[in-house]
Amino acid sequence: MTAPLIDPFQRAITYLRVSVTDRCDFRCVYCMSENMTFLPKKELLTLEELDRMCSTFVRLGVEKLRITGGEPLVRRDIMTFFNSMGRHLESGALKELTLTTNGSQLERFATDLYAAGVRRVNISLDTLDEQKFADITRWGRLPQVLRGVDAALAAGLKVKINAVALKGFNEDELPTITQWCAERGMDLTWIEVMPMGDIGNEDRLGQYWSLKEVEAAYANHFSVTQLDERTGGPARYVRLEETGQKIGFITPLSHNFCESCNRVRVTCTGEIYMCLGQEDMADLRAPLRSSESDGPLEDAIRAAINLKPKGHDFDYSRQRLDGQMPRHMSHTGG
Ligand code: SAM
Ligand code: SF4
């Protein structure tokens, strides 16, 4: 038996989030600058290397794998990777294979994803207004994403919508977005905007909208029941009695969830980030490429997990909203 991954604070690492590309077909204002410089191809893990990496984590006890980016579905031949990961679902070693996507390519890939064993997807969507959508994503087109949502549902995928909460931007859409999700049997999670990366000089389209305020806004429109459910991550949930929907709130900056953290992140270049809010990272690409055996990679993963910090250092009261974390969200995939 291979020993599972347990960090120095006795947290078992069972959830891996992997970014498979830094590229994206959108340029969301809170995530990227308009003129992004992307990594040269040789820096990226190949699909075979991603497979070895993820398979090694699965052997070490990872049960849930989330594929993200950048936009994961713009990576060339990404379905080869999903299809290949399906073998770990079949063996039972992996309990869930999932992805976070902007939805732009789902019309093309939803059926294939289901066939590969994916059962749930998170689709990021901040507004249902076509012009606002074009403004916030810069390059995105709403109808294409809505077709992607429909395709995902039609393929049998359970869909959760993720919306970044932006004051003065989608504040007024809370009831409409919620109702739209309810009509399609979709849960909805609001994400507090995080200060990550240099996103260029443009004014932000929206401002920080505290999820405490979002939650209070729900109480004005619905009967809200608090749920105890935790996933080891920064989300907490309520249920809306009128619709039966689960509404999530991800407040990484103002909520302390670190003691139950069960996850690590790997970037598309094979850097492992032990905590979203810390710069601590280790390179897994060199050990991966150093040998055909997975031994050096496994040693490097264990060494990294041994360095997982106790918690993050975000502190809203002391910090500016921008530029606190030098890396972009698209680098670690959120
Ligand atoms: N492209 C895919 C997508 O948009 O779903 C996957 C990658 S994206 C980086 C993952 C999530 O991070 C998205 O839900 C996005 O809205 C969120 N995100 C990006 N930048 C953020 C920021 N500065 N603060 C909070 N959430 C952010
Ligand atoms: Fe692309 Fe997702 Fe970042 Fe938007 S949030 S720019 S869709 S990676």
PDB file of C-alpha atoms in Angstrom, residues 31-212:
ATOM      1  CA  CYS A  31      -8.501  37.773 -14.137  1.00  0.00           C
ATOM      2  CA  MET A  32      -6.321  38.881 -17.041  1.00  0.00           C
ATOM      3  CA  SER A  33      -5.009  41.990 -18.699  1.00  0.00           C
ATOM      4  CA  GLU A  34      -6.029  42.584 -22.281  1.00  0.00           C
ATOM      5  CA  ASN A  35      -2.522  41.897 -23.552  1.00  0.00           C
ATOM      6  CA  MET A  36      -1.412  38.759 -21.818  1.00  0.00           C
ATOM      7  CA  THR A  37       1.883  37.111 -22.601  1.00  0.00           C
ATOM      8  CA  PHE A  38       1.427  33.375 -22.523  1.00  0.00           C
ATOM      9  CA  LEU A  39       3.997  30.716 -21.826  1.00  0.00           C
ATOM     10  CA  PRO A  40       5.978  29.075 -24.612  1.00  0.00           C
ATOM     11  CA  LYS A  41       4.720  25.570 -25.362  1.00  0.00           C
ATOM     12  CA  LYS A  42       7.832  23.796 -24.082  1.00  0.00           C
ATOM     13  CA  GLU A  43       7.186  25.205 -20.604  1.00  0.00           C
ATOM     14  CA  LEU A  44       3.827  23.434 -20.414  1.00  0.00           C
ATOM     15  CA  LEU A  45       3.434  19.885 -19.264  1.00  0.00           C
ATOM     16  CA  THR A  46       2.529  17.732 -22.241  1.00  0.00           C
ATOM     17  CA  LEU A  47      -0.728  15.782 -22.088  1.00  0.00           C
ATOM     18  CA  GLU A  48       1.300  12.645 -21.316  1.00  0.00           C
ATOM     19  CA  GLU A  49       3.078  14.445 -18.481  1.00  0.00           C
ATOM     20  CA  LEU A  50      -0.221  15.741 -17.127  1.00  0.00           C
ATOM     21  CA  ASP A  51      -1.463  12.166 -17.194  1.00  0.00           C
ATOM     22  CA  ARG A  52       1.577  10.889 -15.266  1.00  0.00           C
ATOM     23  CA  MET A  53       1.278  13.727 -12.782  1.00  0.00           C
ATOM     24  CA  CYS A  54      -2.426  13.215 -12.094  1.00  0.00           C
ATOM     25  CA  SER A  55      -2.105   9.427 -12.049  1.00  0.00           C
ATOM     26  CA  THR A  56       0.655   9.692  -9.447  1.00  0.00           C
ATOM     27  CA  PHE A  57      -1.517  11.900  -7.257  1.00  0.00           C
ATOM     28  CA  VAL A  58      -4.373   9.409  -7.633  1.00  0.00           C
ATOM     29  CA  ARG A  59      -2.043   6.601  -6.562  1.00  0.00           C
ATOM     30  CA  LEU A  60      -1.174   8.727  -3.506  1.00  0.00           C
ATOM     31  CA  GLY A  61      -4.803   9.055  -2.479  1.00  0.00           C
ATOM     32  CA  VAL A  62      -6.276  11.930  -4.477  1.00  0.00           C
ATOM     33  CA  GLU A  63      -9.953  11.112  -5.032  1.00  0.00           C
ATOM     34  CA  LYS A  64     -11.163  14.270  -6.670  1.00  0.00           C
ATOM     35  CA  LEU A  65      -9.568  15.908  -9.662  1.00  0.00           C
ATOM     36  CA  ARG A  66     -10.650  19.289 -10.998  1.00  0.00           C
ATOM     37  CA  ILE A  67      -9.304  20.465 -14.341  1.00  0.00           C
ATOM     38  CA  THR A  68      -9.056  24.192 -14.800  1.00  0.00           C
ATOM     39  CA  GLY A  69      -6.964  26.861 -16.507  1.00  0.00           C
ATOM     40  CA  GLY A  70      -6.915  29.386 -18.209  1.00  0.00           C
ATOM     41  CA  GLU A  71      -9.696  27.818 -20.188  1.00  0.00           C
ATOM     42  CA  PRO A  72      -9.152  24.052 -20.033  1.00  0.00           C
ATOM     43  CA  LEU A  73     -11.243  23.325 -23.120  1.00  0.00           C
ATOM     44  CA  VAL A  74      -9.045  25.461 -25.402  1.00  0.00           C
ATOM     45  CA  ARG A  75      -6.057  23.186 -24.775  1.00  0.00           C
ATOM     46  CA  ARG A  76      -5.462  21.189 -27.947  1.00  0.00           C
ATOM     47  CA  ASP A  77      -6.528  17.526 -27.695  1.00  0.00           C
ATOM     48  CA  ILE A  78      -7.677  17.970 -24.120  1.00  0.00           C
ATOM     49  CA  MET A  79     -10.262  15.227 -24.604  1.00  0.00           C
ATOM     50  CA  THR A  80      -7.408  12.727 -24.926  1.00  0.00           C
ATOM     51  CA  PHE A  81      -6.461  13.645 -21.382  1.00  0.00           C
ATOM     52  CA  PHE A  82     -10.044  13.439 -20.047  1.00  0.00           C
ATOM     53  CA  ASN A  83     -10.592  10.104 -21.772  1.00  0.00           C
ATOM     54  CA  SER A  84      -7.405   8.770 -20.290  1.00  0.00           C
ATOM     55  CA  MET A  85      -8.287   9.925 -16.758  1.00  0.00           C
ATOM     56  CA  GLY A  86     -11.529   7.997 -17.111  1.00  0.00           C
ATOM     57  CA  ARG A  87      -9.579   4.798 -16.353  1.00  0.00           C
ATOM     58  CA  HIS A  88      -9.097   5.953 -12.747  1.00  0.00           C
ATOM     59  CA  LEU A  89     -12.853   6.434 -12.405  1.00  0.00           C
ATOM     60  CA  GLU A  90     -13.416   2.936 -13.744  1.00  0.00           C
ATOM     61  CA  SER A  91     -10.913   1.453 -11.295  1.00  0.00           C
ATOM     62  CA  GLY A  92     -12.640   3.306  -8.442  1.00  0.00           C
ATOM     63  CA  ALA A  93      -9.418   5.047  -7.357  1.00  0.00           C
ATOM     64  CA  LEU A  94     -10.786   8.386  -8.495  1.00  0.00           C
ATOM     65  CA  LYS A  95     -14.230   9.317  -7.209  1.00  0.00           C
ATOM     66  CA  GLU A  96     -14.746  12.441  -9.258  1.00  0.00           C
ATOM     67  CA  LEU A  97     -13.335  14.016 -12.394  1.00  0.00           C
ATOM     68  CA  THR A  98     -14.594  17.512 -12.978  1.00  0.00           C
ATOM     69  CA  LEU A  99     -13.736  20.851 -14.528  1.00  0.00           C
ATOM     70  CA  THR A 100     -14.210  24.576 -14.230  1.00  0.00           C
ATOM     71  CA  THR A 101     -14.871  26.232 -17.564  1.00  0.00           C
ATOM     72  CA  ASN A 102     -16.097  29.472 -19.040  1.00  0.00           C
ATOM     73  CA  GLY A 103     -18.530  27.391 -21.093  1.00  0.00           C
ATOM     74  CA  SER A 104     -17.490  28.719 -24.494  1.00  0.00           C
ATOM     75  CA  GLN A 105     -16.495  25.282 -25.824  1.00  0.00           C
ATOM     76  CA  LEU A 106     -19.125  23.154 -24.098  1.00  0.00           C
ATOM     77  CA  GLU A 107     -21.393  22.979 -27.091  1.00  0.00           C
ATOM     78  CA  ARG A 108     -18.584  21.031 -28.727  1.00  0.00           C
ATOM     79  CA  PHE A 109     -17.366  18.958 -25.795  1.00  0.00           C
ATOM     80  CA  ALA A 110     -20.237  18.327 -23.348  1.00  0.00           C
ATOM     81  CA  THR A 111     -21.182  14.895 -24.714  1.00  0.00           C
ATOM     82  CA  ASP A 112     -17.560  13.760 -24.889  1.00  0.00           C
ATOM     83  CA  LEU A 113     -16.940  14.928 -21.333  1.00  0.00           C
ATOM     84  CA  TYR A 114     -19.894  12.887 -20.120  1.00  0.00           C
ATOM     85  CA  ALA A 115     -18.622   9.878 -22.011  1.00  0.00           C
ATOM     86  CA  ALA A 116     -15.214  10.305 -20.346  1.00  0.00           C
ATOM     87  CA  GLY A 117     -16.862  10.016 -16.930  1.00  0.00           C
ATOM     88  CA  VAL A 118     -17.354  13.674 -16.020  1.00  0.00           C
ATOM     89  CA  ARG A 119     -20.661  14.118 -14.213  1.00  0.00           C
ATOM     90  CA  ARG A 120     -20.484  17.690 -12.935  1.00  0.00           C
ATOM     91  CA  VAL A 121     -19.099  20.948 -14.327  1.00  0.00           C
ATOM     92  CA  ASN A 122     -18.700  24.397 -12.910  1.00  0.00           C
ATOM     93  CA  ILE A 123     -19.446  27.083 -15.454  1.00  0.00           C
ATOM     94  CA  SER A 124     -18.351  30.634 -14.737  1.00  0.00           C
ATOM     95  CA  LEU A 125     -20.943  33.231 -15.667  1.00  0.00           C
ATOM     96  CA  ASP A 126     -21.212  36.641 -14.039  1.00  0.00           C
ATOM     97  CA  THR A 127     -24.123  38.209 -15.914  1.00  0.00           C
ATOM     98  CA  LEU A 128     -27.028  37.342 -18.204  1.00  0.00           C
ATOM     99  CA  ASP A 129     -26.853  40.679 -19.991  1.00  0.00           C
ATOM    100  CA  GLU A 130     -25.179  40.407 -23.368  1.00  0.00           C
ATOM    101  CA  GLN A 131     -23.471  43.799 -23.278  1.00  0.00           C
ATOM    102  CA  LYS A 132     -22.308  43.420 -19.694  1.00  0.00           C
ATOM    103  CA  PHE A 133     -20.999  39.966 -20.529  1.00  0.00           C
ATOM    104  CA  ALA A 134     -18.994  41.382 -23.435  1.00  0.00           C
ATOM    105  CA  ASP A 135     -17.655  44.113 -21.144  1.00  0.00           C
ATOM    106  CA  ILE A 136     -16.594  41.865 -18.280  1.00  0.00           C
ATOM    107  CA  THR A 137     -15.062  39.097 -20.419  1.00  0.00           C
ATOM    108  CA  ARG A 138     -13.741  41.531 -23.089  1.00  0.00           C
ATOM    109  CA  TRP A 139     -13.658  38.760 -25.728  1.00  0.00           C
ATOM    110  CA  GLY A 140     -16.588  36.568 -24.723  1.00  0.00           C
ATOM    111  CA  ARG A 141     -20.013  36.309 -26.322  1.00  0.00           C
ATOM    112  CA  LEU A 142     -22.951  35.399 -24.099  1.00  0.00           C
ATOM    113  CA  PRO A 143     -25.072  33.393 -26.600  1.00  0.00           C
ATOM    114  CA  GLN A 144     -22.185  30.976 -27.171  1.00  0.00           C
ATOM    115  CA  VAL A 145     -21.871  30.365 -23.427  1.00  0.00           C
ATOM    116  CA  LEU A 146     -25.621  29.938 -23.023  1.00  0.00           C
ATOM    117  CA  ARG A 147     -25.551  27.319 -25.765  1.00  0.00           C
ATOM    118  CA  GLY A 148     -22.720  25.670 -23.828  1.00  0.00           C
ATOM    119  CA  VAL A 149     -24.830  25.594 -20.657  1.00  0.00           C
ATOM    120  CA  ASP A 150     -27.728  24.035 -22.577  1.00  0.00           C
ATOM    121  CA  ALA A 151     -25.405  21.474 -24.153  1.00  0.00           C
ATOM    122  CA  ALA A 152     -23.997  20.509 -20.757  1.00  0.00           C
ATOM    123  CA  LEU A 153     -27.476  20.001 -19.305  1.00  0.00           C
ATOM    124  CA  ALA A 154     -28.614  18.090 -22.371  1.00  0.00           C
ATOM    125  CA  ALA A 155     -25.584  15.807 -22.079  1.00  0.00           C
ATOM    126  CA  GLY A 156     -26.662  14.914 -18.532  1.00  0.00           C
ATOM    127  CA  LEU A 157     -24.017  16.935 -16.709  1.00  0.00           C
ATOM    128  CA  LYS A 158     -24.910  18.505 -13.393  1.00  0.00           C
ATOM    129  CA  VAL A 159     -24.061  22.186 -13.737  1.00  0.00           C
ATOM    130  CA  LYS A 160     -23.101  24.679 -11.074  1.00  0.00           C
ATOM    131  CA  ILE A 161     -22.788  28.307 -12.031  1.00  0.00           C
ATOM    132  CA  ASN A 162     -19.981  30.361 -10.485  1.00  0.00           C
ATOM    133  CA  ALA A 163     -20.439  34.119 -10.476  1.00  0.00           C
ATOM    134  CA  VAL A 164     -17.886  36.626  -9.260  1.00  0.00           C
ATOM    135  CA  ALA A 165     -19.738  39.113  -7.046  1.00  0.00           C
ATOM    136  CA  LEU A 166     -19.100  42.648  -8.285  1.00  0.00           C
ATOM    137  CA  LYS A 167     -20.748  45.639  -6.724  1.00  0.00           C
ATOM    138  CA  GLY A 168     -22.437  47.898  -9.218  1.00  0.00           C
ATOM    139  CA  PHE A 169     -22.077  45.212 -11.881  1.00  0.00           C
ATOM    140  CA  ASN A 170     -24.161  42.131 -11.151  1.00  0.00           C
ATOM    141  CA  GLU A 171     -25.638  43.247  -7.842  1.00  0.00           C
ATOM    142  CA  ASP A 172     -28.997  43.996  -9.460  1.00  0.00           C
ATOM    143  CA  GLU A 173     -29.028  40.621 -11.223  1.00  0.00           C
ATOM    144  CA  LEU A 174     -29.022  38.495  -8.086  1.00  0.00           C
ATOM    145  CA  PRO A 175     -32.724  37.528  -8.325  1.00  0.00           C
ATOM    146  CA  THR A 176     -32.646  37.019 -12.105  1.00  0.00           C
ATOM    147  CA  ILE A 177     -29.482  34.914 -12.155  1.00  0.00           C
ATOM    148  CA  THR A 178     -30.780  32.865  -9.223  1.00  0.00           C
ATOM    149  CA  GLN A 179     -34.143  32.283 -10.918  1.00  0.00           C
ATOM    150  CA  TRP A 180     -32.485  31.436 -14.235  1.00  0.00           C
ATOM    151  CA  CYS A 181     -30.359  28.823 -12.454  1.00  0.00           C
ATOM    152  CA  ALA A 182     -33.390  27.469 -10.561  1.00  0.00           C
ATOM    153  CA  GLU A 183     -35.308  26.941 -13.802  1.00  0.00           C
ATOM    154  CA  ARG A 184     -32.458  24.736 -15.041  1.00  0.00           C
ATOM    155  CA  GLY A 185     -31.866  22.849 -11.783  1.00  0.00           C
ATOM    156  CA  MET A 186     -28.480  24.497 -11.329  1.00  0.00           C
ATOM    157  CA  ASP A 187     -26.853  25.487  -8.064  1.00  0.00           C
ATOM    158  CA  LEU A 188     -25.109  28.830  -7.899  1.00  0.00           C
ATOM    159  CA  THR A 189     -21.993  29.965  -6.089  1.00  0.00           C
ATOM    160  CA  TRP A 190     -20.889  33.529  -5.602  1.00  0.00           C
ATOM    161  CA  ILE A 191     -17.157  34.183  -5.430  1.00  0.00           C
ATOM    162  CA  GLU A 192     -15.666  37.167  -3.686  1.00  0.00           C
ATOM    163  CA  VAL A 193     -13.274  38.970  -5.998  1.00  0.00           C
ATOM    164  CA  MET A 194      -9.683  38.279  -5.040  1.00  0.00           C
ATOM    165  CA  PRO A 195      -6.694  40.573  -5.394  1.00  0.00           C
ATOM    166  CA  MET A 196      -4.597  38.571  -7.814  1.00  0.00           C
ATOM    167  CA  GLY A 197      -2.268  39.451 -10.630  1.00  0.00           C
ATOM    168  CA  ASP A 198      -1.621  42.615 -12.559  1.00  0.00           C
ATOM    169  CA  ILE A 199      -4.830  43.002 -14.510  1.00  0.00           C
ATOM    170  CA  GLY A 200      -3.795  46.076 -16.436  1.00  0.00           C
ATOM    171  CA  ASN A 201      -4.583  49.718 -16.027  1.00  0.00           C
ATOM    172  CA  GLU A 202      -8.259  49.689 -16.807  1.00  0.00           C
ATOM    173  CA  ASP A 203     -10.725  50.614 -14.167  1.00  0.00           C
ATOM    174  CA  ARG A 204     -12.410  47.622 -12.662  1.00  0.00           C
ATOM    175  CA  LEU A 205     -15.907  47.184 -14.025  1.00  0.00           C
ATOM    176  CA  GLY A 206     -17.190  46.334 -10.620  1.00  0.00           C
ATOM    177  CA  GLN A 207     -15.943  46.670  -7.107  1.00  0.00           C
ATOM    178  CA  TYR A 208     -15.545  44.350  -4.207  1.00  0.00           C
ATOM    179  CA  TRP A 209     -18.984  43.177  -3.141  1.00  0.00           C
ATOM    180  CA  SER A 210     -18.834  41.505   0.230  1.00  0.00           C
ATOM    181  CA  LEU A 211     -20.588  38.163   0.292  1.00  0.00           C
ATOM    182  CA  LYS A 212     -22.085  39.131   3.624  1.00  0.00           C
TER     183      LYS A 212
END
